[in-house]
Each structure stands twice: as C-alpha cells, then as structure tokens.
Coordinates of C-alpha atoms in Angstrom, one line a residue:
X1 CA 4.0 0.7 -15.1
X2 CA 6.4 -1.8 -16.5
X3 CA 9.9 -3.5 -15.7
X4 CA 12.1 -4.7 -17.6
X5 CA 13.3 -8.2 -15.7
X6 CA 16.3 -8.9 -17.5
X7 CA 17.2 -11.3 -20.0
X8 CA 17.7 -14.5 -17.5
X9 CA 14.6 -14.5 -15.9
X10 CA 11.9 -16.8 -17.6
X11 CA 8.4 -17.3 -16.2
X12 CA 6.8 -20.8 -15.0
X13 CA 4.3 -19.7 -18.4
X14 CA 7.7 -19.5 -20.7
X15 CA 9.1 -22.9 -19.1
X16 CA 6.2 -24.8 -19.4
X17 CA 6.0 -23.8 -23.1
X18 CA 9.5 -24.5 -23.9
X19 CA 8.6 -28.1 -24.7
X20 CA 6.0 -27.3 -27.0
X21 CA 6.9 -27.7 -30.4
X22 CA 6.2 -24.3 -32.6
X23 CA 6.7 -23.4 -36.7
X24 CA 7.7 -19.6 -36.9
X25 CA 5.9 -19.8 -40.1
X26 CA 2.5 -21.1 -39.4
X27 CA 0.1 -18.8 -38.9
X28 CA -1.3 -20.6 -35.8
X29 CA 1.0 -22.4 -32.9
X30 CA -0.2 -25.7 -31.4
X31 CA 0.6 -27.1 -28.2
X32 CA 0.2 -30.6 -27.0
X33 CA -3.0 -31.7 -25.9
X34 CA -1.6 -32.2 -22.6
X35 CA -0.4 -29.0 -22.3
X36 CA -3.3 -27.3 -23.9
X37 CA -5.7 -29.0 -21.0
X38 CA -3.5 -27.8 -18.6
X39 CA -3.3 -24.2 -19.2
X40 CA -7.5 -23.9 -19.9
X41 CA -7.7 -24.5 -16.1
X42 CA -5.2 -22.0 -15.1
X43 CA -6.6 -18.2 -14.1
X44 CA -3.9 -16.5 -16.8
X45 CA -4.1 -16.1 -20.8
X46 CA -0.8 -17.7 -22.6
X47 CA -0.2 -16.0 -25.7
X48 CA 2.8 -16.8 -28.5
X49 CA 3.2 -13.9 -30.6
X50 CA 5.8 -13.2 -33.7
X51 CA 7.6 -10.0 -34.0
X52 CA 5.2 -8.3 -35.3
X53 CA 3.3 -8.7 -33.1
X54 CA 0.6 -10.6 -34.2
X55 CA -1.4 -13.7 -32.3
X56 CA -0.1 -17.3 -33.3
X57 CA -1.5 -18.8 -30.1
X58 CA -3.6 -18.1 -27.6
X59 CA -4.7 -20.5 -24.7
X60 CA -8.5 -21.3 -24.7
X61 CA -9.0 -20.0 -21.1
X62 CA -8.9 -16.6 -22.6
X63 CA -12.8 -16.9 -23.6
X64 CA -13.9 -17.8 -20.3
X65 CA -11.4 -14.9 -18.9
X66 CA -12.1 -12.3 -21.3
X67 CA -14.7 -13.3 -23.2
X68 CA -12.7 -13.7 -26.9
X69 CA -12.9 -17.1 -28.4
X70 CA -9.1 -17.8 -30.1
X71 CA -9.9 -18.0 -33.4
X72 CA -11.0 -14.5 -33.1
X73 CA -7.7 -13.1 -32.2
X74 CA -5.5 -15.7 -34.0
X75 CA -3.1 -13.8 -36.8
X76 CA -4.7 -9.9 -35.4
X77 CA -2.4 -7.8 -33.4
X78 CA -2.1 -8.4 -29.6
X79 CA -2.3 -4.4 -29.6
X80 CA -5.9 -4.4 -30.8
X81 CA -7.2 -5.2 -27.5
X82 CA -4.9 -2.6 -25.6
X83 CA -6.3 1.2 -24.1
X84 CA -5.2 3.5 -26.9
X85 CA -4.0 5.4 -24.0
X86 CA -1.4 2.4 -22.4
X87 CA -1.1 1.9 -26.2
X88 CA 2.1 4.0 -26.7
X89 CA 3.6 2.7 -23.4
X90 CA 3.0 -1.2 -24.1
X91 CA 4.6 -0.8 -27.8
X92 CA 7.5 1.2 -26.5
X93 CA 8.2 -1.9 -24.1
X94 CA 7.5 -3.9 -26.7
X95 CA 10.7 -2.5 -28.9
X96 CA 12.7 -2.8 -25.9
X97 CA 11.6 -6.8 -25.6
X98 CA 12.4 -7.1 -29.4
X99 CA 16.0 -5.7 -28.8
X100 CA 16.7 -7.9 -25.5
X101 CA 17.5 -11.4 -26.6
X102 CA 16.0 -13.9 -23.7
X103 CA 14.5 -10.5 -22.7
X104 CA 11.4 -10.1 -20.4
X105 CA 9.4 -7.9 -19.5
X106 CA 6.3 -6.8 -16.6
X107 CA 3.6 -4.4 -16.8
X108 CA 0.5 -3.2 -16.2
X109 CA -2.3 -1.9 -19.3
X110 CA -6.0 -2.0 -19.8
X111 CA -7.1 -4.6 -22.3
X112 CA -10.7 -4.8 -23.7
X113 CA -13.0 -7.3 -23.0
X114 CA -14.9 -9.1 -25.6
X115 CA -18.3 -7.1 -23.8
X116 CA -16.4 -4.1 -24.9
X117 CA -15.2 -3.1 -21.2
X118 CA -12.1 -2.8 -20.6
X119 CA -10.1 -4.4 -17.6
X120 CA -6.5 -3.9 -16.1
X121 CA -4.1 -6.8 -16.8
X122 CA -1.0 -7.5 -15.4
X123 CA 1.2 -9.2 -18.1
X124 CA 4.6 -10.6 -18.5
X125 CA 6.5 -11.2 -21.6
X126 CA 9.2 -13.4 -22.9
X127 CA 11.7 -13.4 -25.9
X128 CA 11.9 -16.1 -27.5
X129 CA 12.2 -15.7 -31.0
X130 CA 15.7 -16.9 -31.0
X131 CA 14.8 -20.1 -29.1
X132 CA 13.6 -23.0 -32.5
X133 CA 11.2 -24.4 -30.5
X134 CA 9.0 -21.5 -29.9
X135 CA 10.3 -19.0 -32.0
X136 CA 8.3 -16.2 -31.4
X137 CA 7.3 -14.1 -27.7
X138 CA 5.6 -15.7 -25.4
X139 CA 3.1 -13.2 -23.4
X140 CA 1.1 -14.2 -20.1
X141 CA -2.3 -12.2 -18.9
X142 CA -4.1 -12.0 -15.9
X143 CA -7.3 -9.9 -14.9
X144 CA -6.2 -7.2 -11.8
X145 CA -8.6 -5.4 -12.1
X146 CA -10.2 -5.7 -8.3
X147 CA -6.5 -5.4 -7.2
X148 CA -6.1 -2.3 -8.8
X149 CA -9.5 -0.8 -7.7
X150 CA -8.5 -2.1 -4.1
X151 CA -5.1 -0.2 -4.3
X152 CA -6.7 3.0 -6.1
X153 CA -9.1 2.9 -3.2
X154 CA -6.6 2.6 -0.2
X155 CA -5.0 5.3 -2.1
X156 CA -7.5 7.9 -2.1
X157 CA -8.2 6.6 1.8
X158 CA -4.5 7.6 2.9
X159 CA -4.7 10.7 1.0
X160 CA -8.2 11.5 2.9
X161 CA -6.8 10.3 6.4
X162 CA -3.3 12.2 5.6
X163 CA -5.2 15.4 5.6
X164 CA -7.5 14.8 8.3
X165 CA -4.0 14.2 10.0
X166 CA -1.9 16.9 9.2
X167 CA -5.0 19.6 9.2
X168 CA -6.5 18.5 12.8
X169 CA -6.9 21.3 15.5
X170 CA -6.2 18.2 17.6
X171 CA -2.3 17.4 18.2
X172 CA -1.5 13.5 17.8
X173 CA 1.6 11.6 18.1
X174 CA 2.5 8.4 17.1
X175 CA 5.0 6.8 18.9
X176 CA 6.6 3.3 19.2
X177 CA 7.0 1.3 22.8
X178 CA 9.9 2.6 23.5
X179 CA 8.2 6.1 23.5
X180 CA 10.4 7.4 20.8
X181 CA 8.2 9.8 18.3
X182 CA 7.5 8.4 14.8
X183 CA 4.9 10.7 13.6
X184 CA 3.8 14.3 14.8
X185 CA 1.0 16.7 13.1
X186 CA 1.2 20.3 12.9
X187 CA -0.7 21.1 16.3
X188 CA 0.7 18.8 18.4
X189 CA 4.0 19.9 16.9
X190 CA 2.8 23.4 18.2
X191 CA 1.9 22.8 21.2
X192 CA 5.4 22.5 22.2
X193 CA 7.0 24.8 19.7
X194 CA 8.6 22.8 17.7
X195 CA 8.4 22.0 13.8
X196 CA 7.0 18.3 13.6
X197 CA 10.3 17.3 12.2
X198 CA 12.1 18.4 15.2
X199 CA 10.5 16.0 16.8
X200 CA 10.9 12.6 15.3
X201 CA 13.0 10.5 16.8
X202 CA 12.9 11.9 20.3
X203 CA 12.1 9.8 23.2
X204 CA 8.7 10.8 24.4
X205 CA 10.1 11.1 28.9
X206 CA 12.6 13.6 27.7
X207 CA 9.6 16.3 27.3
X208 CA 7.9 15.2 30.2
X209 CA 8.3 17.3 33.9
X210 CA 10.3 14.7 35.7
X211 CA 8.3 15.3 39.2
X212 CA 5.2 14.1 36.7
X213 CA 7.4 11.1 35.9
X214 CA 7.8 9.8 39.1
X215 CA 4.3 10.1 39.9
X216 CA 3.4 8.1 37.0
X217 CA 6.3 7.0 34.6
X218 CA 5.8 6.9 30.8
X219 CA 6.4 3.4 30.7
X220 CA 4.2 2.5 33.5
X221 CA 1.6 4.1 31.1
X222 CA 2.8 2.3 27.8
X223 CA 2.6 -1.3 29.8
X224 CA -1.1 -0.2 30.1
X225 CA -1.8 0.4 26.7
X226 CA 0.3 -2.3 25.3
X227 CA -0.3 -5.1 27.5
X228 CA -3.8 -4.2 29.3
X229 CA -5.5 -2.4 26.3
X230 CA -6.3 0.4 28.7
X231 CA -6.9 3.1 27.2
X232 CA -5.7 6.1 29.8
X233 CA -6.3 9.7 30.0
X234 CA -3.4 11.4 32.1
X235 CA -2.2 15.3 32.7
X236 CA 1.7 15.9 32.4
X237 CA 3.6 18.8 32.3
X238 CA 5.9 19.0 28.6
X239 CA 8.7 20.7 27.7
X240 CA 8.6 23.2 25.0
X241 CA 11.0 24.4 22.7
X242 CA 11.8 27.4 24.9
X243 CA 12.4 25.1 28.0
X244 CA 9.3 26.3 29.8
X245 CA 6.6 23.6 30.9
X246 CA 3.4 23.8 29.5
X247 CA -0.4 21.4 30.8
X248 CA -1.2 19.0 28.2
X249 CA -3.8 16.5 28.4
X250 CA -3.2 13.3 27.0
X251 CA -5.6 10.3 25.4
X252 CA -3.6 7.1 24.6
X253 CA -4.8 4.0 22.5
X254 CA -2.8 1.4 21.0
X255 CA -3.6 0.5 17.4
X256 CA -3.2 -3.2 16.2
X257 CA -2.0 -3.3 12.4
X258 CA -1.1 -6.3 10.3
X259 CA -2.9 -8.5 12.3
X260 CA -0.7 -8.5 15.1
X261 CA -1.0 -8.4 18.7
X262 CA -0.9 -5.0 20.1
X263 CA 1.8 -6.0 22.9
X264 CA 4.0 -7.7 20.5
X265 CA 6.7 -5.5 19.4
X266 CA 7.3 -7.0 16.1
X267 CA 4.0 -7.3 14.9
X268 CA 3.7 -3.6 13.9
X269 CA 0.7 -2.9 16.8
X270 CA 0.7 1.1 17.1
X271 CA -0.6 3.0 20.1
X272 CA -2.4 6.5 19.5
X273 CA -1.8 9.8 21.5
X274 CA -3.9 12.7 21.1
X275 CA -2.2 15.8 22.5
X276 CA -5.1 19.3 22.3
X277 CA -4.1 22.4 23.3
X278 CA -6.7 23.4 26.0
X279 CA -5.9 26.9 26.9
X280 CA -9.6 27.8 25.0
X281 CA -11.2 25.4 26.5
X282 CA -13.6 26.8 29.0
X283 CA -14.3 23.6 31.0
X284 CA -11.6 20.5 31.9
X285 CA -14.8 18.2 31.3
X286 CA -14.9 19.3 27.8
X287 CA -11.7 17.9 26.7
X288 CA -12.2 14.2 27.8
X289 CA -14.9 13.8 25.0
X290 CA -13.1 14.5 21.6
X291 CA -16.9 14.5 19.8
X292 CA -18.1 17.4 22.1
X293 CA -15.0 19.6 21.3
X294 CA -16.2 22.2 18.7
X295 CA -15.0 22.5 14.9
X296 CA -12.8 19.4 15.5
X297 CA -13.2 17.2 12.3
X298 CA -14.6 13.7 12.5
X299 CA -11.1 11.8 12.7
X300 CA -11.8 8.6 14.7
X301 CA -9.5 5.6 15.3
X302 CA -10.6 3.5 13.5
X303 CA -9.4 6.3 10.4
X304 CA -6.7 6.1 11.8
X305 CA -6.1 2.9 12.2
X306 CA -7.0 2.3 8.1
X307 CA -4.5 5.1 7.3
X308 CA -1.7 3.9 9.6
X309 CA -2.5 0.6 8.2
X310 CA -1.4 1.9 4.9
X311 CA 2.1 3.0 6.3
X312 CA 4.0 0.1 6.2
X313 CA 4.5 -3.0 7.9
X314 CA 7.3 -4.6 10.2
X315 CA 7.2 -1.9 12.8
X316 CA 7.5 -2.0 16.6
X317 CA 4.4 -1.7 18.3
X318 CA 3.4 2.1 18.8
X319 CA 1.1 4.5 20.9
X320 CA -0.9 6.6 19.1
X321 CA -1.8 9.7 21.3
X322 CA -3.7 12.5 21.6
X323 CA -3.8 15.8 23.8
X324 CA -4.7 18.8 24.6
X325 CA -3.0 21.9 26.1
X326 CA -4.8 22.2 30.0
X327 CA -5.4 25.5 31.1
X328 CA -3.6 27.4 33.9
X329 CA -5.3 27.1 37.5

C-alpha cells in the first residue's frame, strides 16, 4: 500500500541530505563524514538513487540492517532486492515519483535480505533530481516486519472473535455508560425481535419493564460495574418488538480497553452484557454458569476484550452484557 504525499512534504532523511554535496554523474554519491557517522547509527537505510533507478548511495547501516554491504548494491537497481510480486506496484509508484517534481512518496514492499529472506519494509521516497545538490531520489528504509506480523495477527484475531460474536447462541450487547446500545449480535437481537441494527443507538431503560426499573434502576446497575467492578447478574423484564415483555437474564462486566480506567468515560473502558434466551433451559441454575450451558462456544472475556480492543479507541466507557431469555413460572 502506498501514498503519494505530495510534492511539499520532505522527510527529516531528505533534509538532512540536502547539505550533502552530490555529482549526478558519478557513479557513487558521497556524503560528509559527519553525516555518514550519523546515519550508521540510525535504525533506517538512506538510499540516493538516479532515474533509472540505480543505487549511487547507500548508508552503511544497511549491512547491519539487512545484511548487504554497499558496495554490493552500489550502481545495481534498487528493484533487485524488491518481491517480484510488490515489483509491479513499487515501479508503478516509482513512474508517478519520476513525474512529480519535489514529489514523495510512502509504501509498503518486501525487500530481500542479504540471507535470502525476505522482510517487509516501509519506505519513503523523495524527488530530487531537480534539486543540484542531490540530483537524484533520495529513498529511506526501515525493517516492519514484526509490525506487520503484529497487525496480520490482530487481524486474523478480530476476524476469529467477530464470528464467535455474531454466530453465538448467547445474545451480547455492548453498550456505553449511558446505556445506549453500540453493538448487538444476532441472538440477542432475537431475543427481542428486532434486527441488530434496529437496535443501535437505543437507550438500554427504554426496553426495560418500568416496575423492574424502580426496583433496581439501570443506572444503579451501571454505577456497579463501572465504579465497583461488580460484576451483577440481574432478571428484568424487556420489551420486544411486538410490545409484549419477555424474562431475560442478564450477566454484566465492564471491559477496560486502551489502558484506561473502566469508570472513566473517556478512556474507552467497555462493560459486557450477555443476554441468553432461556426458555430451553430446563433449570434457572443452569444459566448462571455460561461453561455448563451446552453447545455454547468457548467465547470468554478476555476474547472479547482482545476483539473489542481492536475496535477503536476514544470511546466512552461501555457495558458489555450478556443474557438469557428466563422461562415462564
């Protein structure tokens, strides 16, 4: 993935180069010893190339980076190293650098290591060619590899925990302090009879029986969660599509992302309600251990905590519940 930055934006590499003097027609760039000492510390590869393509400098830090001493890659193509499958991406960017005067650009490829493995780079690359002191594009490396595993990995996490979400017999709601629903599944979307997008946005109390309200109010509940870290297991009466009431049985948690307090608003702490439909049930005990309910999938809070985790920071603190459907007396 690449993007094209504009032609006014220069990197701290390109600035600190600008100095340096450069011959467009010497096969190899120099830089001042200064400057040369400086960049074999720093955890990036500085590159000059011409139009072509072709290296006229590269930093020394690039053998302890990648493993390639500079003499083996001065006057070869900076392509040689690429994955011949980012190959046709990289040069297509490349053109569009060459066109853009003061152009840069940003992207991501796989570049091969001198042990013959190859390892994601991030790169960014300036065009100077017009500019007589370097004359030529200045490219800057660095190894993202672990990043890129790390986001691959999240990735495939949120896609596991997004499924285990949406598929769950069990109905969970996320919602944020002020009891408004950010988040519904399928079967907690059923319980009620609504489609899950029906019911974003809608202030948990409004489903709620208000004779169970006054015996214990919804906020009362969310203080619990938010400032206590109780954890509560309560029985209300919710309104369904239709307007008749129906049992559910309600587990709460809070869920603490970003490193936040779970009572502080704007940290982005989450609570957890599980909502189950217990008219199968054939024991009230039963429900108040999710582990002993059969065919439900392994879906603990901690999942769920990784996948909401993955959602997005900034938001207000939220309950997380889950519930089940009680059945009639």
């Amino acid at each position: 993935m690449t993007d094209n930055l504009g032609p006014d934006r220069k990197s701290d590499s390109a600035s600190s180069l600008d100095s340096s003097p450069a011959s467009a027609s010497s096969p190899a760039t120099e830089l001042q010893p200064s400057c040369e000492a400086l960049i074999a510390n720093i955890s990036e590869v500085i590159a000059i190339l011409d139009a072509e393509g072709v290296n006229r400098y590269k930093s020394p830090n690039v053998e302890r980076l990648f493993g390639w001493k500079p003499e083996q890659l001065l006057g070869h193509s900076s392509f040689d190293q690429v994955h011949p499958d980012d190959l046709s991406a990289v040069l297509a960017e490349f053109a569009t650098l060459l066109a853009t005067e003061n152009g840069q650009i940003r992207g991501e490829c796989r570049y091969r290591h001198a042990d013959g493995q190859y390892r994601w780079v991030e790169y960014d690359a300036t065009n100077r060619l017009t500019d007589s002191n370097i004359a030529g594009i200045i490219l800057s490396y660095r190894d993202v590899t672990e990043r890129r595993h790390a986001q691959l990995s999240l990735q495939r996490s949120e896609q596991r925990f997004r499924a285990l979400f949406e598929q769950s017999a069990v109905g969970y709601i996320l919602a944020n302090s002020y009891n408004q629903i950010v988040e519904i599944n399928r079967a907690g979307a059923d319980i009620l009879g609504y489609e899950p997008s029906e019911l974003v946005g809608v202030n948990g109390r409004d489903l709620i029986h208000p004779d169970d309200l006054k015996q214990q109010p919804i906020e009362a509940v969310t203080d619990r969660v938010l400032h206590q870290h109780a954890r509560p297991e309560i029985e209300h009466r919710f309104r369904r599509k239709g307007g008749d009431y129906v049992d559910v049985w309600v587990k709460v948690q809070a869920i603490q992302l970003d490193g936040g307090p779970k009572h502080d608003p704007g940290t982005g702490g989450r609570t957890h309600d599980q909502v189950h439909d217990q008219t199968h049930d054939q024991t009230h005990d039963q429900t108040h251990d999710p582990d002993t309910r059969p065919g439900l999938p392994a879906f603990s809070y901690d999942h769920l905590q990784r996948y909401l985790g993955a959602q997005g920071g900034g938001a207000p603190s939220h309950r997380f519940a889950e519930g089940k459907r009680t059945p009639p007396p």
